[in-house]
């Protein structure tokens, strides 16, 4: 026998309660009050039975919630002949359950949209024709056709022409991005322009979008500390409710007052508002390109007072770029770049790869180097088009070129000077720098505006480089030449000043990300270790995306607490009124459900959050 889905089951229970209540009212109006009582009771019993089964299941899992109050109120109302009140409670309880389910679906909309867009197939060029293949069959190097409206199924690069891509589902940016030939394309982007070819660079399972989907699925299964806090306080509220109902019965001698107290406390906004508000916050943050791995880190993110940020690849681009080429001979800057890049093809050093990339971007056709000899951390020698070439640090090059040292221009902040010698003569310098991410100063100002108390830089780089790069930035401290375990110690020591957030992108940052109250990894395509250890992943390599995430987290927590405070306060007022005889059971049930609907709708306000820093 096929069981009903949770949503259909909730609808079925609501229909039973509604039919029972309306039919009973009809019979009562026709003068059949005795029969109406039976019909009302008949509509309540299935709801009560389903509720008891749910309570037993929760107790087996170690959860004790306010569903017990709902079961007690319906049971007490039936026992004392308040069948109409029981029917109203049954209708409102089943309706509230369905409303809560609807609210969570609405709150998860942005994350659900990410999951629903997952491509299943790809169109590839094969033997001169197009073939539709399962996504898992796509391999790096395959050439894919991306038609207008298609979603890029894997990470790759634009192979032909230009591409106009809508990345709003990943980053929240409403304007499409235009990419030139050779530029990287994130999987999950929608082709908003003409058809283009995409050269796959990753397997589907290792692509950006697949990583995002895995993180979203993990986020949807979480439970927040505030939700667990609500579970614990529900036990206290249950005890207070039963005590108040007992005292009302004891002092008045009227059991109906006890029934009224029970129904006015069913169910409590404490267990409705918190999960809805936090899940709505997760969804809203995803809209702005901030993937939070669950309600627990969302709640922790809202309380952060100290941020520790890595330098390379986080505060900076992480990719050295040529700042200037200073020629000291008859060679032109382009000729210098030709020799340096040609030789550097034989090195995997980040600076060497950056020089090669710069030459390729200028359309240079580089020759194959010969007689390569690399000295790790120093430089490389070899031959290019019959010329002896040396590229590397100035001391290394000068030691091999055997020529007089010549002054080079003053370097920029944090820059590296690469010397170049051709045929034994120093011909010039190439200045390389890992620049700050654009908008870094505005980002730090934004953090101060939203109340961040301490901002520190933690890096494994030399102190002089770190100081040069961060000169003029609004930082509270700088720690350089740190090993991964020293970054962990820094995170732990900063906890004395309040909850700590660590932002990084590399394998060396993973231990510190895991040790922090909230770990933030840069980019879904970043190092797998950092993304796994982090609680929050920025879907694009834009550090300023963290600002809207922080704002949304704080507003989600504020609205959740606000809903709980208002809801519980109104519930207590209603319970006191019922205990004093001012509310009948039916009136109390209706009042409580009005409160429940109000707090759920209030919690959904999180979905309308528009961060000032977005």
Coordinates of C-alpha atoms in Angstrom, one line a residue:
X1 CA 0.0 0.0 0.0
X2 CA 1.4 3.4 -1.0
X3 CA 1.5 5.9 1.8
X4 CA 0.4 9.5 1.4
X5 CA 3.1 12.1 1.2
X6 CA 3.4 14.4 4.2
X7 CA 1.7 17.3 2.4
X8 CA -1.2 15.1 1.2
X9 CA -1.5 13.6 4.7
X10 CA -1.8 17.0 6.2
X11 CA -4.4 18.0 3.7
X12 CA -6.4 14.9 4.4
X13 CA -6.3 15.5 8.1
X14 CA -7.4 19.1 7.6
X15 CA -10.3 17.9 5.3
X16 CA -11.5 15.4 8.0
X17 CA -11.4 18.1 10.7
X18 CA -13.2 20.7 8.5
X19 CA -15.9 18.3 7.3
X20 CA -16.5 17.2 10.9
X21 CA -16.7 20.7 12.2
X22 CA -19.0 22.0 9.4
X23 CA -21.2 18.9 9.5
X24 CA -21.6 19.1 13.2
X25 CA -22.5 22.8 13.0
X26 CA -25.2 22.0 10.4
X27 CA -26.7 19.3 12.6
X28 CA -26.6 21.5 15.6
X29 CA -28.4 24.3 13.7
X30 CA -31.0 21.8 12.6
X31 CA -31.7 20.9 16.2
X32 CA -29.8 17.6 16.3
X33 CA -27.4 18.6 19.0
X34 CA -26.8 15.1 20.3
X35 CA -25.9 13.8 16.8
X36 CA -23.7 16.9 16.3
X37 CA -21.6 16.0 19.3
X38 CA -20.9 12.6 17.8
X39 CA -20.0 14.1 14.4
X40 CA -17.7 16.6 16.1
X41 CA -16.0 13.8 18.1
X42 CA -15.7 11.8 14.9
X43 CA -13.8 14.6 13.2
X44 CA -11.5 14.9 16.2
X45 CA -10.5 11.3 16.8
X46 CA -8.5 10.8 13.5
X47 CA -6.6 14.0 14.2
X48 CA -5.9 13.0 17.8
X49 CA -4.8 9.5 16.8
X50 CA -2.4 10.9 14.2
X51 CA -1.1 13.4 16.8
X52 CA -0.5 10.6 19.4
X53 CA 1.4 8.6 16.8
X54 CA 3.6 11.6 16.1
X55 CA 4.2 12.2 19.8
X56 CA 5.3 8.6 20.3
X57 CA 7.6 8.9 17.3
X58 CA 9.1 12.1 18.8
X59 CA 9.5 10.6 22.2
X60 CA 11.4 7.6 20.7
X61 CA 13.8 10.2 19.2
X62 CA 14.2 12.0 22.5
X63 CA 12.1 15.0 21.6
X64 CA 9.4 16.3 23.9
X65 CA 7.4 19.1 22.4
X66 CA 4.2 21.1 22.8
X67 CA 2.3 18.6 20.6
X68 CA 1.5 17.0 24.0
X69 CA -0.5 20.1 24.9
X70 CA -2.5 19.8 21.8
X71 CA -3.2 16.1 22.5
X72 CA -4.2 17.0 26.1
X73 CA -6.5 19.8 25.1
X74 CA -8.4 17.7 22.6
X75 CA -8.6 14.7 25.0
X76 CA -9.8 16.9 27.8
X77 CA -12.4 18.7 25.7
X78 CA -13.8 15.3 24.5
X79 CA -13.8 13.9 28.0
X80 CA -15.7 16.8 29.5
X81 CA -18.2 17.0 26.6
X82 CA -16.7 20.2 25.0
X83 CA -16.9 18.5 21.5
X84 CA -17.2 21.8 19.6
X85 CA -14.1 23.1 21.3
X86 CA -12.3 19.9 20.5
X87 CA -13.4 20.1 16.9
X88 CA -12.1 23.7 16.6
X89 CA -8.8 22.7 18.2
X90 CA -8.5 19.8 15.7
X91 CA -9.2 22.0 12.8
X92 CA -6.8 24.7 13.9
X93 CA -4.1 22.2 14.8
X94 CA -4.3 20.4 11.4
X95 CA -4.6 23.8 9.7
X96 CA -1.6 25.1 11.6
X97 CA 0.5 22.0 10.7
X98 CA -0.3 22.5 7.0
X99 CA 0.4 26.3 7.2
X100 CA 3.8 25.5 8.9
X101 CA 4.6 23.1 6.1
X102 CA 3.6 25.6 3.5
X103 CA 5.6 28.3 5.2
X104 CA 8.8 26.1 5.2
X105 CA 8.3 25.3 1.5
X106 CA 7.9 29.1 0.8
X107 CA 11.0 29.8 3.0
X108 CA 13.1 27.2 1.2
X109 CA 12.1 28.6 -2.2
X110 CA 15.6 29.9 -3.3
X111 CA 17.4 26.8 -2.3
X112 CA 14.7 24.6 -3.9
X113 CA 15.1 26.6 -7.1
X114 CA 18.9 25.8 -7.1
X115 CA 18.1 22.1 -6.8
X116 CA 15.4 22.1 -9.4
X117 CA 17.7 23.7 -12.0
X118 CA 20.2 20.8 -12.0
X119 CA 20.9 19.7 -15.6
X120 CA 20.6 16.0 -16.3
X121 CA 22.1 15.9 -19.9
X122 CA 24.6 17.8 -22.0
X123 CA 24.9 18.4 -25.8
X124 CA 28.4 17.6 -27.0
X125 CA 30.3 17.7 -30.3
X126 CA 31.2 14.2 -31.3
X127 CA 32.6 13.1 -34.7
X128 CA 31.2 16.1 -36.5
X129 CA 27.7 15.8 -35.0
X130 CA 25.8 16.8 -31.9
X131 CA 24.9 14.2 -29.3
X132 CA 22.8 14.4 -26.2
X133 CA 24.6 12.4 -23.4
X134 CA 24.0 11.9 -19.7
X135 CA 25.8 14.5 -17.7
X136 CA 28.0 11.9 -16.0
X137 CA 29.5 11.0 -19.4
X138 CA 31.0 14.5 -19.9
X139 CA 34.8 14.5 -19.4
X140 CA 37.3 17.4 -19.2
X141 CA 38.2 18.5 -22.7
X142 CA 34.8 17.7 -24.2
X143 CA 33.3 20.4 -26.4
X144 CA 29.7 21.2 -25.4
X145 CA 27.1 23.3 -27.2
X146 CA 25.3 25.7 -24.9
X147 CA 22.1 27.0 -26.6
X148 CA 20.2 30.1 -25.6
X149 CA 18.4 29.4 -22.3
X150 CA 20.5 26.3 -21.5
X151 CA 22.2 26.0 -18.1
X152 CA 25.9 25.3 -18.3
X153 CA 26.1 21.7 -17.0
X154 CA 29.8 21.6 -16.0
X155 CA 32.6 24.1 -15.3
X156 CA 34.4 25.1 -18.5
X157 CA 35.7 27.9 -20.6
X158 CA 34.2 29.8 -23.6
X159 CA 35.6 28.1 -26.7
X160 CA 34.1 30.1 -29.5
X161 CA 32.7 33.6 -29.7
X162 CA 31.4 35.5 -26.7
X163 CA 29.0 34.4 -24.0
X164 CA 26.3 36.4 -22.2
X165 CA 25.5 34.5 -19.0
X166 CA 22.9 35.0 -16.3
X167 CA 24.4 34.1 -13.0
X168 CA 21.6 35.4 -10.8
X169 CA 20.7 32.0 -9.4
X170 CA 24.3 31.7 -8.1
X171 CA 25.2 35.2 -7.1
X172 CA 22.0 37.2 -6.9
X173 CA 23.4 39.6 -9.5
X174 CA 20.5 40.6 -11.8
X175 CA 22.7 41.8 -14.7
X176 CA 24.1 39.2 -17.1
X177 CA 27.9 38.9 -17.4
X178 CA 29.6 39.0 -20.8
X179 CA 32.6 36.6 -21.1
X180 CA 35.2 36.5 -23.9
X181 CA 36.8 33.5 -25.4
X182 CA 38.9 31.6 -22.9
X183 CA 37.2 33.0 -19.8
X184 CA 35.9 30.6 -17.2
X185 CA 32.2 29.7 -17.0
X186 CA 30.6 28.5 -13.8
X187 CA 28.2 25.5 -14.1
X188 CA 24.7 26.6 -13.2
X189 CA 24.9 29.8 -15.2
X190 CA 22.1 30.3 -17.8
X191 CA 23.0 31.3 -21.4
X192 CA 21.2 34.6 -21.9
X193 CA 22.7 35.3 -25.3
X194 CA 23.6 33.5 -28.5
X195 CA 24.6 29.9 -28.7
X196 CA 28.3 29.2 -27.9
X197 CA 30.7 26.3 -27.4
X198 CA 32.0 25.4 -24.0
X199 CA 35.2 23.5 -23.4
X200 CA 34.6 21.3 -20.3
X201 CA 37.3 21.7 -17.6
X202 CA 35.8 19.5 -14.8
X203 CA 33.7 16.4 -14.4
X204 CA 30.1 17.1 -13.6
X205 CA 30.5 15.8 -10.0
X206 CA 33.5 18.1 -9.4
X207 CA 31.9 21.2 -10.9
X208 CA 30.7 24.3 -9.1
X209 CA 27.0 23.6 -9.4
X210 CA 27.4 20.0 -8.2
X211 CA 29.2 21.3 -5.1
X212 CA 26.5 23.8 -4.5
X213 CA 23.8 21.2 -4.8
X214 CA 25.6 19.0 -2.2
X215 CA 25.9 21.9 0.2
X216 CA 22.2 22.9 -0.3
X217 CA 21.0 19.3 0.5
X218 CA 23.1 19.3 3.7
X219 CA 21.8 22.7 4.6
X220 CA 18.2 21.6 4.3
X221 CA 18.7 18.8 6.8
X222 CA 20.0 21.0 9.7
X223 CA 18.5 22.0 13.0
X224 CA 19.4 25.2 14.6
X225 CA 20.5 25.8 18.3
X226 CA 17.5 28.2 18.6
X227 CA 15.2 25.4 17.4
X228 CA 16.7 23.0 20.0
X229 CA 16.4 25.8 22.6
X230 CA 12.7 26.0 21.7
X231 CA 12.4 22.3 22.3
X232 CA 14.0 22.6 25.7
X233 CA 11.8 25.5 26.7
X234 CA 8.7 23.6 25.4
X235 CA 9.1 21.3 28.4
X236 CA 9.0 24.3 30.7
X237 CA 6.0 25.7 28.9
X238 CA 4.3 22.3 29.1
X239 CA 4.8 22.2 32.8
X240 CA 3.5 25.8 33.3
X241 CA 0.5 25.0 31.1
X242 CA -0.5 21.9 33.1
X243 CA 0.1 23.7 36.4
X244 CA -2.1 26.6 35.4
X245 CA -4.8 24.3 34.1
X246 CA -4.7 22.3 37.3
X247 CA -4.8 25.4 39.5
X248 CA -7.7 26.9 37.5
X249 CA -9.7 23.7 38.0
X250 CA -8.7 23.5 41.7
X251 CA -9.7 27.0 42.7
X252 CA -12.8 27.3 40.5
X253 CA -14.0 23.8 40.8
X254 CA -14.8 24.1 37.0
X255 CA -12.9 21.6 34.8
X256 CA -13.9 23.6 31.7
X257 CA -11.5 26.3 32.8
X258 CA -8.7 23.8 32.7
X259 CA -9.8 22.8 29.2
X260 CA -9.8 26.4 28.1
X261 CA -6.3 26.9 29.5
X262 CA -5.1 23.9 27.6
X263 CA -6.6 24.9 24.2
X264 CA -5.4 28.5 24.4
X265 CA -1.8 27.1 24.7
X266 CA -2.1 24.8 21.6
X267 CA 0.3 24.8 19.8
X268 CA 2.9 27.3 21.0
X269 CA 4.6 29.9 18.6
X270 CA 7.9 28.8 20.2
X271 CA 8.0 25.8 17.9
X272 CA 6.6 27.5 14.8
X273 CA 8.3 30.9 14.4
X274 CA 12.0 29.9 15.0
X275 CA 12.4 27.2 12.3
X276 CA 10.4 29.2 9.7
X277 CA 12.4 32.4 10.3
X278 CA 15.8 30.6 10.1
X279 CA 14.9 28.5 7.1
X280 CA 13.7 31.7 5.4
X281 CA 17.0 33.3 6.2
X282 CA 18.9 30.3 4.6
X283 CA 16.8 30.8 1.5
X284 CA 17.3 34.5 1.3
X285 CA 21.0 34.3 1.8
X286 CA 21.3 31.8 -1.0
X287 CA 19.6 34.4 -3.3
X288 CA 22.6 36.7 -2.7
X289 CA 25.2 34.0 -3.4
X290 CA 25.8 33.1 0.3
X291 CA 25.3 29.4 0.9
X292 CA 24.9 28.7 4.6
X293 CA 25.1 25.0 5.5
X294 CA 22.1 25.0 7.8
X295 CA 20.2 26.9 10.5
X296 CA 22.9 26.3 13.1
X297 CA 25.6 28.3 11.4
X298 CA 23.0 30.9 10.4
X299 CA 22.1 31.5 14.0
X300 CA 25.9 31.5 14.9
X301 CA 26.6 34.0 12.0
X302 CA 24.1 36.4 13.5
X303 CA 26.2 36.7 16.7
X304 CA 29.6 37.1 15.2
X305 CA 31.7 39.9 16.7
X306 CA 35.2 39.1 15.4
X307 CA 36.4 38.3 11.9
X308 CA 39.7 36.7 11.0
X309 CA 40.5 36.8 7.3
X310 CA 43.2 35.1 5.3
X311 CA 45.2 37.2 2.8
X312 CA 46.1 35.3 -0.3
X313 CA 43.1 34.3 -2.3
X314 CA 40.7 35.9 0.2
X315 CA 41.6 39.5 0.9
X316 CA 43.6 39.5 -2.3
X317 CA 42.9 37.9 -5.7
X318 CA 45.3 35.1 -5.1
X319 CA 46.6 35.4 -8.6
X320 CA 49.8 37.4 -9.2
X321 CA 49.5 39.9 -12.1
X322 CA 52.0 41.9 -14.0
X323 CA 52.0 45.5 -12.8
X324 CA 54.8 46.8 -15.0
X325 CA 57.6 45.7 -17.3
X326 CA 60.8 47.8 -17.0
X327 CA 63.2 47.3 -19.9
X328 CA 66.9 48.0 -19.3
X329 CA 68.1 47.2 -22.8
X330 CA 67.1 47.4 -26.4
X331 CA 64.4 44.8 -25.9
X332 CA 60.8 46.0 -25.9
X333 CA 58.4 45.1 -23.0
X334 CA 56.6 42.6 -25.3
X335 CA 59.9 41.0 -26.3
X336 CA 60.9 40.7 -22.6
X337 CA 57.5 39.1 -21.9
X338 CA 58.0 36.7 -24.8
X339 CA 61.3 35.4 -23.4
X340 CA 60.1 35.3 -19.8
X341 CA 56.8 33.6 -20.6
X342 CA 58.4 31.2 -23.1
X343 CA 60.8 29.9 -20.4
X344 CA 58.3 30.0 -17.6
X345 CA 56.1 27.4 -19.5
X346 CA 58.4 24.9 -17.8
X347 CA 57.6 26.0 -14.3
X348 CA 54.5 25.4 -12.1
X349 CA 55.4 28.3 -9.8
X350 CA 52.3 30.7 -9.4
X351 CA 54.4 33.7 -10.6
X352 CA 55.7 31.8 -13.6
X353 CA 52.2 30.7 -14.5
X354 CA 50.9 34.3 -14.2
X355 CA 53.6 35.5 -16.6
X356 CA 52.6 32.7 -19.1
X357 CA 48.9 33.6 -18.8
X358 CA 49.6 37.3 -19.4
X359 CA 51.5 36.5 -22.6
X360 CA 48.7 34.2 -23.8
X361 CA 46.1 36.8 -23.1
X362 CA 48.1 39.1 -25.4
X363 CA 47.9 36.5 -28.2
X364 CA 51.6 35.6 -28.1
X365 CA 52.6 32.2 -29.6
X366 CA 55.2 30.9 -27.3
X367 CA 58.0 28.6 -28.4
X368 CA 58.8 25.3 -26.6
X369 CA 61.7 25.9 -24.2
X370 CA 64.7 23.6 -24.1
X371 CA 67.5 22.7 -21.7
X372 CA 65.3 23.6 -18.7
X373 CA 66.8 23.7 -15.2
X374 CA 64.7 24.9 -12.3
X375 CA 66.0 25.9 -8.9
X376 CA 62.9 25.7 -6.6
X377 CA 62.1 29.0 -5.0
X378 CA 64.8 30.8 -7.0
X379 CA 64.3 30.7 -10.7
X380 CA 64.7 28.8 -14.0
X381 CA 67.2 28.7 -16.9
X382 CA 66.9 27.4 -20.4
X383 CA 67.0 28.3 -24.1
X384 CA 64.4 30.1 -26.1
X385 CA 64.8 30.4 -29.9
X386 CA 68.6 29.8 -29.6
X387 CA 69.0 32.4 -26.7
X388 CA 70.1 31.6 -23.2
X389 CA 67.5 32.9 -20.8
X390 CA 67.3 33.2 -17.0
X391 CA 64.2 34.2 -15.1
X392 CA 63.8 34.5 -11.4
X393 CA 64.7 36.4 -8.3
X394 CA 67.2 39.2 -8.8
X395 CA 70.0 37.5 -6.8
X396 CA 69.5 34.3 -8.7
X397 CA 69.6 36.0 -12.1
X398 CA 72.5 38.2 -11.2
X399 CA 74.5 35.2 -10.0
X400 CA 74.2 33.5 -13.4
X401 CA 74.2 36.5 -15.7
X402 CA 77.5 37.8 -14.3
X403 CA 76.7 41.4 -15.0
X404 CA 76.5 44.5 -12.9
X405 CA 73.4 45.0 -10.6
X406 CA 71.1 47.7 -11.9
X407 CA 68.5 49.6 -10.0
X408 CA 64.9 48.7 -10.6
X409 CA 61.8 50.9 -10.0
X410 CA 60.3 51.1 -6.6
X411 CA 57.9 48.2 -6.1
X412 CA 54.2 48.6 -5.4
X413 CA 52.8 47.4 -2.1
X414 CA 53.4 43.6 -1.7
X415 CA 55.0 43.4 -5.2
X416 CA 57.5 40.8 -6.3
X417 CA 60.3 41.7 -8.7
X418 CA 61.2 39.1 -11.4
X419 CA 64.5 39.7 -13.1
X420 CA 65.2 38.6 -16.7
X421 CA 68.6 37.9 -18.4
X422 CA 69.1 37.0 -22.0
X423 CA 72.5 35.8 -23.3
X424 CA 74.2 36.7 -20.1
X425 CA 72.9 40.3 -19.9
X426 CA 70.2 41.6 -17.5
X427 CA 67.6 43.1 -19.8
X428 CA 65.0 44.2 -17.3
X429 CA 62.5 43.6 -14.5
X430 CA 58.9 42.4 -14.4
X431 CA 56.9 43.7 -11.4
X432 CA 54.3 41.2 -10.1
X433 CA 51.7 41.9 -7.4
X434 CA 48.8 40.0 -5.8
X435 CA 46.3 42.9 -5.7
X436 CA 43.6 43.5 -3.1
X437 CA 40.1 42.4 -4.2
X438 CA 38.2 45.3 -5.6
X439 CA 35.9 46.8 -3.0
X440 CA 37.9 45.6 -0.1
X441 CA 38.0 49.0 1.6
X442 CA 34.2 49.4 1.2
X443 CA 33.7 45.8 2.5
X444 CA 35.6 46.5 5.7
X445 CA 33.7 49.8 6.2
X446 CA 30.5 47.8 5.7
X447 CA 31.5 45.3 8.4
X448 CA 32.0 48.2 10.9
X449 CA 28.6 49.6 10.0
X450 CA 26.8 46.4 10.9
X451 CA 28.7 46.1 14.2
X452 CA 31.8 44.0 13.7
X453 CA 34.0 44.8 16.7
X454 CA 37.3 43.2 15.6
X455 CA 38.8 42.5 12.2
X456 CA 42.2 40.7 11.9
X457 CA 44.4 39.5 9.1
X458 CA 46.0 36.0 9.4
X459 CA 48.5 34.9 6.8
X460 CA 51.4 32.6 6.2
X461 CA 53.2 35.3 4.2
X462 CA 56.1 37.3 5.4
X463 CA 55.3 40.2 7.7
X464 CA 56.7 42.8 5.3
X465 CA 54.5 41.6 2.4
X466 CA 51.4 41.5 4.6
X467 CA 52.0 45.0 6.0
X468 CA 52.6 46.4 2.5
X469 CA 49.4 44.8 1.1
X470 CA 47.2 45.9 4.0
X471 CA 48.6 49.4 4.4
X472 CA 45.8 51.8 5.1
X473 CA 43.1 49.1 5.8
X474 CA 40.9 49.3 8.8
X475 CA 42.3 46.3 10.7
X476 CA 42.6 45.7 14.4
X477 CA 45.5 43.4 14.1
X478 CA 47.9 41.5 11.7
X479 CA 49.4 38.1 12.3
X480 CA 52.0 37.0 9.6
X481 CA 54.1 33.9 9.0
X482 CA 51.5 31.6 10.6
X483 CA 51.3 27.9 10.2
X484 CA 47.9 26.2 10.0
X485 CA 48.0 25.2 13.7
X486 CA 49.0 28.8 14.7
X487 CA 45.9 30.0 12.8
X488 CA 43.8 27.7 14.9
X489 CA 45.4 29.0 18.1
X490 CA 44.6 32.6 16.9
X491 CA 41.0 31.7 16.4
X492 CA 40.7 30.1 19.8
X493 CA 42.5 33.0 21.6
X494 CA 40.1 35.5 20.0
X495 CA 37.1 33.8 21.4
X496 CA 37.6 35.7 24.6
X497 CA 36.3 38.7 22.7
X498 CA 33.2 37.0 21.5
X499 CA 32.1 34.6 18.7
X500 CA 34.7 34.3 15.9
X501 CA 34.3 34.0 12.1
X502 CA 37.3 32.8 10.0
X503 CA 37.3 33.5 6.3
X504 CA 39.8 31.6 4.0
X505 CA 40.1 29.6 0.8
X506 CA 43.0 27.1 1.0
X507 CA 43.9 23.8 2.5
X508 CA 46.0 25.5 5.1
X509 CA 42.8 27.4 6.2
X510 CA 40.7 24.3 6.7
X511 CA 41.7 23.7 10.4
X512 CA 41.0 27.3 11.4
X513 CA 37.7 27.3 9.5
X514 CA 36.6 24.2 11.4
X515 CA 37.8 25.7 14.8
X516 CA 35.9 29.0 14.3
X517 CA 32.3 29.5 15.5
X518 CA 31.6 30.2 11.8
X519 CA 34.0 29.2 9.0
X520 CA 33.6 30.9 5.6
X521 CA 35.1 29.5 2.4
X522 CA 35.7 31.6 -0.7
X523 CA 33.9 30.3 -3.8
X524 CA 32.2 27.0 -4.5
X525 CA 35.1 26.1 -6.8
X526 CA 37.7 26.7 -4.0
X527 CA 39.7 24.1 -2.3
X528 CA 37.5 21.1 -1.4
X529 CA 39.0 20.9 2.1
X530 CA 38.1 24.5 3.0
X531 CA 34.6 24.2 1.5
X532 CA 34.1 21.0 3.5
X533 CA 35.3 22.5 6.8
X534 CA 33.4 25.7 6.4
X535 CA 29.9 26.5 7.6
X536 CA 29.3 29.1 4.9
X537 CA 30.4 29.1 1.3
X538 CA 30.4 32.2 -0.9
X539 CA 29.2 30.9 -4.3
X540 CA 31.5 33.4 -6.2
X541 CA 34.9 34.7 -5.3
X542 CA 33.6 38.0 -4.1
X543 CA 34.4 38.8 -0.5
X544 CA 31.7 41.5 -0.3
X545 CA 29.0 38.8 -0.7
X546 CA 29.5 38.1 3.0
X547 CA 27.9 41.4 4.0
X548 CA 24.4 40.6 2.8
X549 CA 24.8 37.2 4.4
X550 CA 25.6 38.7 7.8
X551 CA 22.7 41.2 7.5
X552 CA 20.2 38.5 6.6
X553 CA 21.5 36.2 9.5
X554 CA 21.1 39.0 12.0
X555 CA 17.6 40.0 10.8
X556 CA 16.5 36.3 10.8
X557 CA 17.5 35.8 14.4
X558 CA 16.0 39.1 15.4
X559 CA 12.6 38.3 13.8
X560 CA 12.7 34.8 15.3
X561 CA 13.2 36.1 18.8
X562 CA 10.6 38.8 18.2
X563 CA 8.0 36.3 17.0
X564 CA 8.7 34.0 20.0
X565 CA 8.5 36.9 22.5
X566 CA 5.2 38.3 21.1
X567 CA 3.7 34.8 20.6
X568 CA 4.5 33.5 24.1
X569 CA 3.4 36.8 25.7
X570 CA 0.0 36.7 24.0
X571 CA -0.4 33.0 24.9
X572 CA 0.2 33.6 28.5
X573 CA -2.3 36.5 28.5
X574 CA -4.8 34.2 26.9
X575 CA -4.1 31.4 29.4
X576 CA -4.6 33.8 32.4
X577 CA -7.9 35.0 30.9
X578 CA -9.0 31.4 30.4
X579 CA -8.0 30.4 33.9
X580 CA -10.1 33.4 35.3
X581 CA -13.1 32.3 33.2
X582 CA -13.0 35.1 30.7
X583 CA -12.4 32.8 27.7
X584 CA -14.4 29.7 26.8
X585 CA -12.6 26.7 25.3
X586 CA -13.8 27.5 21.7
X587 CA -12.8 31.2 22.1
X588 CA -9.4 30.2 23.5
X589 CA -8.7 27.8 20.6
X590 CA -9.5 30.4 18.0
X591 CA -7.4 33.0 19.8
X592 CA -4.4 30.7 19.9
X593 CA -4.5 29.8 16.3
X594 CA -4.8 33.5 15.3
X595 CA -1.6 34.0 17.3
X596 CA 0.1 31.1 15.5
X597 CA -0.8 32.3 12.1
X598 CA 0.4 35.8 13.0
X599 CA 3.9 34.6 14.2
X600 CA 4.4 32.4 11.1
X601 CA 3.5 35.3 8.8
X602 CA 5.8 37.5 10.8
X603 CA 8.7 35.0 10.5
X604 CA 8.2 35.0 6.7
X605 CA 9.1 38.7 6.7
X606 CA 12.7 37.4 6.5
X607 CA 12.0 36.6 2.8
X608 CA 11.5 40.3 2.1
X609 CA 14.9 41.3 3.5
X610 CA 16.9 43.6 1.1
X611 CA 20.4 44.0 2.7
X612 CA 21.8 47.5 2.5
X613 CA 25.2 46.1 1.7
X614 CA 24.0 43.9 -1.2

